[in-house]
CSV table of C-alpha atoms in Angstrom, one decimal:
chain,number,residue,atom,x,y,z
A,1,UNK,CA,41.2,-13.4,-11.4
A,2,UNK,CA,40.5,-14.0,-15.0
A,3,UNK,CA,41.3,-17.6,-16.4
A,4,UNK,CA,44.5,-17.3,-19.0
A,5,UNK,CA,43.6,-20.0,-22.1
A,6,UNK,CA,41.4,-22.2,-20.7
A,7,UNK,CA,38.6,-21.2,-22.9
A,8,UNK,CA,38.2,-21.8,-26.7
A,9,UNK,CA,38.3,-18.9,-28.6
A,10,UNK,CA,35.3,-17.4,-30.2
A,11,UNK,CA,35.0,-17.5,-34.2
A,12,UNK,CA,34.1,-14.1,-35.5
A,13,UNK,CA,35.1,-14.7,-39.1
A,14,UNK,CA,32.7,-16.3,-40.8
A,15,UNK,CA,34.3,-15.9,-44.5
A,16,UNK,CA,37.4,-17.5,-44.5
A,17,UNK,CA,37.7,-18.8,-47.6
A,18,UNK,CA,35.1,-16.6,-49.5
A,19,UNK,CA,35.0,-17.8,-53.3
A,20,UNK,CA,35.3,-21.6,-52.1
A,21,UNK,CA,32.1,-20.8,-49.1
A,22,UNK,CA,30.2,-19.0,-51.9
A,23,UNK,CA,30.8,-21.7,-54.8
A,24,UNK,CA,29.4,-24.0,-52.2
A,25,UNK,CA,26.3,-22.0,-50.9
A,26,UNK,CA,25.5,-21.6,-54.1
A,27,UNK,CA,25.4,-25.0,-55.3
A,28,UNK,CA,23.4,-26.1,-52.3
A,29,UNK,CA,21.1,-23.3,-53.0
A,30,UNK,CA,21.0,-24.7,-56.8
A,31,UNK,CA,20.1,-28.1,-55.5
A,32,UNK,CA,17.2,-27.3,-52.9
A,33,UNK,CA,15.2,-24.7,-55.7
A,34,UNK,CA,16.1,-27.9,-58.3
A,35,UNK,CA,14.5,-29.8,-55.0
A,36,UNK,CA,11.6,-27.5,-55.0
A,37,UNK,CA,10.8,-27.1,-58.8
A,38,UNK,CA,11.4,-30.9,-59.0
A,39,UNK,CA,8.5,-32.0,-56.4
A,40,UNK,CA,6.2,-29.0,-58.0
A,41,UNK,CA,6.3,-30.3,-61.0
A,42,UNK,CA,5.9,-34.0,-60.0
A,43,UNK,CA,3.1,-32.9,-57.7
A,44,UNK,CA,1.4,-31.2,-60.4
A,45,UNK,CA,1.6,-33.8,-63.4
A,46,UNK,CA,0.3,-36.1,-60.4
A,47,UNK,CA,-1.8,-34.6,-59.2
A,48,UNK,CA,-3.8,-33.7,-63.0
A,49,UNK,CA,-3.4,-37.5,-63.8
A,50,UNK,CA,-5.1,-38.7,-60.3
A,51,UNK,CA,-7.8,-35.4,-60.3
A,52,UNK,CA,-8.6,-35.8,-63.8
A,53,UNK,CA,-9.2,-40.0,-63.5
A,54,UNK,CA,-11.0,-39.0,-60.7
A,55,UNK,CA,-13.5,-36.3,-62.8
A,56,UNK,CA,-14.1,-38.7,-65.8
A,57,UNK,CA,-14.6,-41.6,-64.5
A,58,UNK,CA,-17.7,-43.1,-65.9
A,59,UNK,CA,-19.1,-44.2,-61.8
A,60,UNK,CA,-17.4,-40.9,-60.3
A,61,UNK,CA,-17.1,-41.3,-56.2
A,62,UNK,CA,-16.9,-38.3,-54.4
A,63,UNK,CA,-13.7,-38.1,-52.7
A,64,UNK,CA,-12.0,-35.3,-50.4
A,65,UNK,CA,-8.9,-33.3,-52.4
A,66,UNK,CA,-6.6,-34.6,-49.7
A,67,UNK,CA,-7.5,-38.7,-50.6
A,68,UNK,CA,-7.0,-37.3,-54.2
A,69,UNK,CA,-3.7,-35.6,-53.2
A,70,UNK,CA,-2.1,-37.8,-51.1
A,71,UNK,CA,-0.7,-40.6,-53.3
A,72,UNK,CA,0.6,-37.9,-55.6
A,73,UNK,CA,2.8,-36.0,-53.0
A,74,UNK,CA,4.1,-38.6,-51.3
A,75,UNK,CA,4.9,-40.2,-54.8
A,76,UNK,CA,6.5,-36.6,-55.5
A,77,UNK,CA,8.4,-36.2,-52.7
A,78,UNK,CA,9.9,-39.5,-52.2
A,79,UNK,CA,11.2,-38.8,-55.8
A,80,UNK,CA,12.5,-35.4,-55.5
A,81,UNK,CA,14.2,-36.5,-52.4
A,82,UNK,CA,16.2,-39.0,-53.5
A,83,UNK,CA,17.2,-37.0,-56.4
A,84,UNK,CA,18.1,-33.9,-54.4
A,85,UNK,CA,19.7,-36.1,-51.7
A,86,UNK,CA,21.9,-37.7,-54.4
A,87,UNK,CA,22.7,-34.8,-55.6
A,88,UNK,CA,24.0,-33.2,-52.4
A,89,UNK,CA,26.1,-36.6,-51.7
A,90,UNK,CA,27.8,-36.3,-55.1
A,91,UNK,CA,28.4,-32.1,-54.9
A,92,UNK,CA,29.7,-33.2,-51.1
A,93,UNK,CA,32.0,-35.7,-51.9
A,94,UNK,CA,33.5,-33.5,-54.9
A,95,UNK,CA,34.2,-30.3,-52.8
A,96,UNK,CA,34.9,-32.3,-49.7
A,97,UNK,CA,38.2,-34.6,-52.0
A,98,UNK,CA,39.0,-30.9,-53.1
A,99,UNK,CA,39.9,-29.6,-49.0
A,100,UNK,CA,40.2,-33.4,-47.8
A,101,UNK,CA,43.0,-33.9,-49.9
A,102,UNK,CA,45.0,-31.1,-49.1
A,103,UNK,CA,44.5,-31.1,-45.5
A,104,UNK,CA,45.8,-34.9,-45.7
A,105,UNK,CA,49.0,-33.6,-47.5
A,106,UNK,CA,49.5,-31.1,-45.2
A,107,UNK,CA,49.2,-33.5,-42.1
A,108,UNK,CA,51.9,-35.8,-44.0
A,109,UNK,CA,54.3,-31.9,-44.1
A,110,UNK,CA,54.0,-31.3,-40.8
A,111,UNK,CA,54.5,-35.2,-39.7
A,112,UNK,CA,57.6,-34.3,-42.0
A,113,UNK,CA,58.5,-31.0,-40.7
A,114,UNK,CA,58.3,-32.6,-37.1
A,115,UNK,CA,60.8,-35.4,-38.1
A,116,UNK,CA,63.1,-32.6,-39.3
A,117,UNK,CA,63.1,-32.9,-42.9
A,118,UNK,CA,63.0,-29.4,-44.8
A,119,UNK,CA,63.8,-30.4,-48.1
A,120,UNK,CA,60.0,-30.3,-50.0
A,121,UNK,CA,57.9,-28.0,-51.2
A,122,UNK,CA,54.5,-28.9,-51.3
A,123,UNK,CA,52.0,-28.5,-54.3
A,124,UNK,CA,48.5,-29.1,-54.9
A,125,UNK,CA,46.5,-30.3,-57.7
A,126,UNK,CA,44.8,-27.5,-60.0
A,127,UNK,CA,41.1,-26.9,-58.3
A,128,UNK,CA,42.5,-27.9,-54.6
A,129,UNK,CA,41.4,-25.3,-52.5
A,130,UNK,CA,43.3,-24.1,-49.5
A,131,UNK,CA,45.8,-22.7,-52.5
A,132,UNK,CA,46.7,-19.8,-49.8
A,133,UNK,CA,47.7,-22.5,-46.7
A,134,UNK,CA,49.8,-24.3,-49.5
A,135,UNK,CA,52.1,-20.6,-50.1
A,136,UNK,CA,52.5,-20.1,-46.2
A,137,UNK,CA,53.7,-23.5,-44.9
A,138,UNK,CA,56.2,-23.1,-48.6
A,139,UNK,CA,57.4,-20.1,-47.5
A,140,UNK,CA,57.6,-21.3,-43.5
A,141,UNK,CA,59.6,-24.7,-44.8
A,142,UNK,CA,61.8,-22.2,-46.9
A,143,UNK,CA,62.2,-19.9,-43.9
A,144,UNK,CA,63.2,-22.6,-41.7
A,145,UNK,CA,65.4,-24.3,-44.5
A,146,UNK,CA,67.5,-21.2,-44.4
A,147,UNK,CA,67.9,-20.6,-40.7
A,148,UNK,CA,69.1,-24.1,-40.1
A,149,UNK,CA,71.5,-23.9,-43.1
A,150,UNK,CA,72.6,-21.0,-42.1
A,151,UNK,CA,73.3,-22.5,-38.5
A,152,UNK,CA,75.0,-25.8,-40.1
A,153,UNK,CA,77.8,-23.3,-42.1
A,154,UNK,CA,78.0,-21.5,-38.4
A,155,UNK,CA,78.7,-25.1,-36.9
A,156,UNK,CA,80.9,-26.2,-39.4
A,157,UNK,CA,82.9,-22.8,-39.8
A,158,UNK,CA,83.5,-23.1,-36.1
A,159,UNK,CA,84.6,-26.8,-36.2
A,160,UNK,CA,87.0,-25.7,-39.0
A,161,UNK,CA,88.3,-22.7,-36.9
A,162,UNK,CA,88.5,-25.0,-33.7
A,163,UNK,CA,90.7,-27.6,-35.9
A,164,UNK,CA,92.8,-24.8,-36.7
A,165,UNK,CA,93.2,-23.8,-33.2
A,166,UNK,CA,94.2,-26.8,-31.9
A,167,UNK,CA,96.3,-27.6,-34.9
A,168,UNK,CA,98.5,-24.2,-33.6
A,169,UNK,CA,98.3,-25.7,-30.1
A,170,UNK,CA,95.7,-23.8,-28.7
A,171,UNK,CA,94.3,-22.5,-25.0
A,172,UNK,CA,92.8,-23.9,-22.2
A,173,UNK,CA,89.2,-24.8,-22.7
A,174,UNK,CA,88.7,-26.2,-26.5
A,175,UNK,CA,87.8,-29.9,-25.7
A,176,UNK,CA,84.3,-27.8,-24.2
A,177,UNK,CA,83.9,-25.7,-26.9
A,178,UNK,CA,84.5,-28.8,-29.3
A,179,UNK,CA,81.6,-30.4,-27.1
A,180,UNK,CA,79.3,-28.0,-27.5
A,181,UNK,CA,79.9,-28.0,-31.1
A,182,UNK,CA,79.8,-31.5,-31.2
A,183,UNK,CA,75.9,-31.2,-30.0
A,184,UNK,CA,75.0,-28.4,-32.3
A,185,UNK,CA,76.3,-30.2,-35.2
A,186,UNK,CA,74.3,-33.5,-33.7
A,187,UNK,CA,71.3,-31.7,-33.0
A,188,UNK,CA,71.4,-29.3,-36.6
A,189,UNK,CA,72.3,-32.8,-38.5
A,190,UNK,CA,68.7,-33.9,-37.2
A,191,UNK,CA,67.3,-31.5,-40.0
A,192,UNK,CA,67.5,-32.3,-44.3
A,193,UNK,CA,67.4,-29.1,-46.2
């Protein structure tokens, strides 16, 4: 017997948001070949200052290229990776504000949504990504917004028709119908639109 929904299912998409995942890969790629051009040059000027102290120096010791080289690529790549590193924190935090933020307002919609109040519309700030989540759960509040109107003109047609009903001394069996109507109204009253 085969297990119905207890396992996760399997991302095959990769590319969801495609010109947002590209911006990004490109900037990280932008900040590891700065990284890498960075420490190359460092190590270089370094290393000519330290090799060429070491050649004209007036009581010359021989030393091995790696005691020659070592100061100089630690000293480069302690700088290029505080550089790159700060780099990545401040490219993080900028593109992570630019889906944080709309996921946060979208958590405050639904809380909203749950409580039963239909009567925003959410918006974003220019640059927010997500842009395409913002139109669905619009259109999905405006959806809902009209079904639930359209059920509290239903109740309170049928409240007005009841009234009229028992105003001409009606049948057996209104004080149920005016029950139920009572509930629908109660429940359909839960919802702002």
């Amino acid at each position: 017997m085969a297990s119905t929904g207890s396992a996760a299912p399997k991302r095959r998409i990769l590319f969801i948001e495609k010109a947002f995942q590209f911006r990004f890969i490109a900037k990280m790629t932008a900040v590891i070949v700065l990284g890498t051009v960075l420490t190359g040059g460092l190590l270089y000027l370094l290393a000519d200052v330290e090799f060429g102290r070491a050649f004209h120096s007036a009581h010359y010791q021989a030393r091995s290229s790696w005691e020659l080289l070592l100061p100089a690529v630690l000293t480069s790549s302690f700088l290029s990776m505080c550089l790159v590193a700060g780099i990545a924190v401040v490219l993080t935090l900028y593109d992570s504000h630019r889906i944080g933020g709309p996921l946060y307002r979208f958590k405050l919609n639904l809380e909203a949504i749950g409580r039963g109040d239909l009567s925003f519309v959410t918006r974003l700030r220019d640059g927010d990504e997500l842009q395409a989540l913002t139109e669905a759960m619009n259109e999905m509040t405006q959806g809902l917004r009209e079904r639930v109107g359209r059920a509290k003109e239903a109740a309170d047609g049928a409240r007005l028709r009841l009234a009229e009903v028992r105003g001409a001394g009606g049948g057996e069996g209104i004080e149920e119908v005016d029950a139920a109507l009572a509930t629908l109204q109660a429940t359909l009253g839960e919802f702002r639109i």
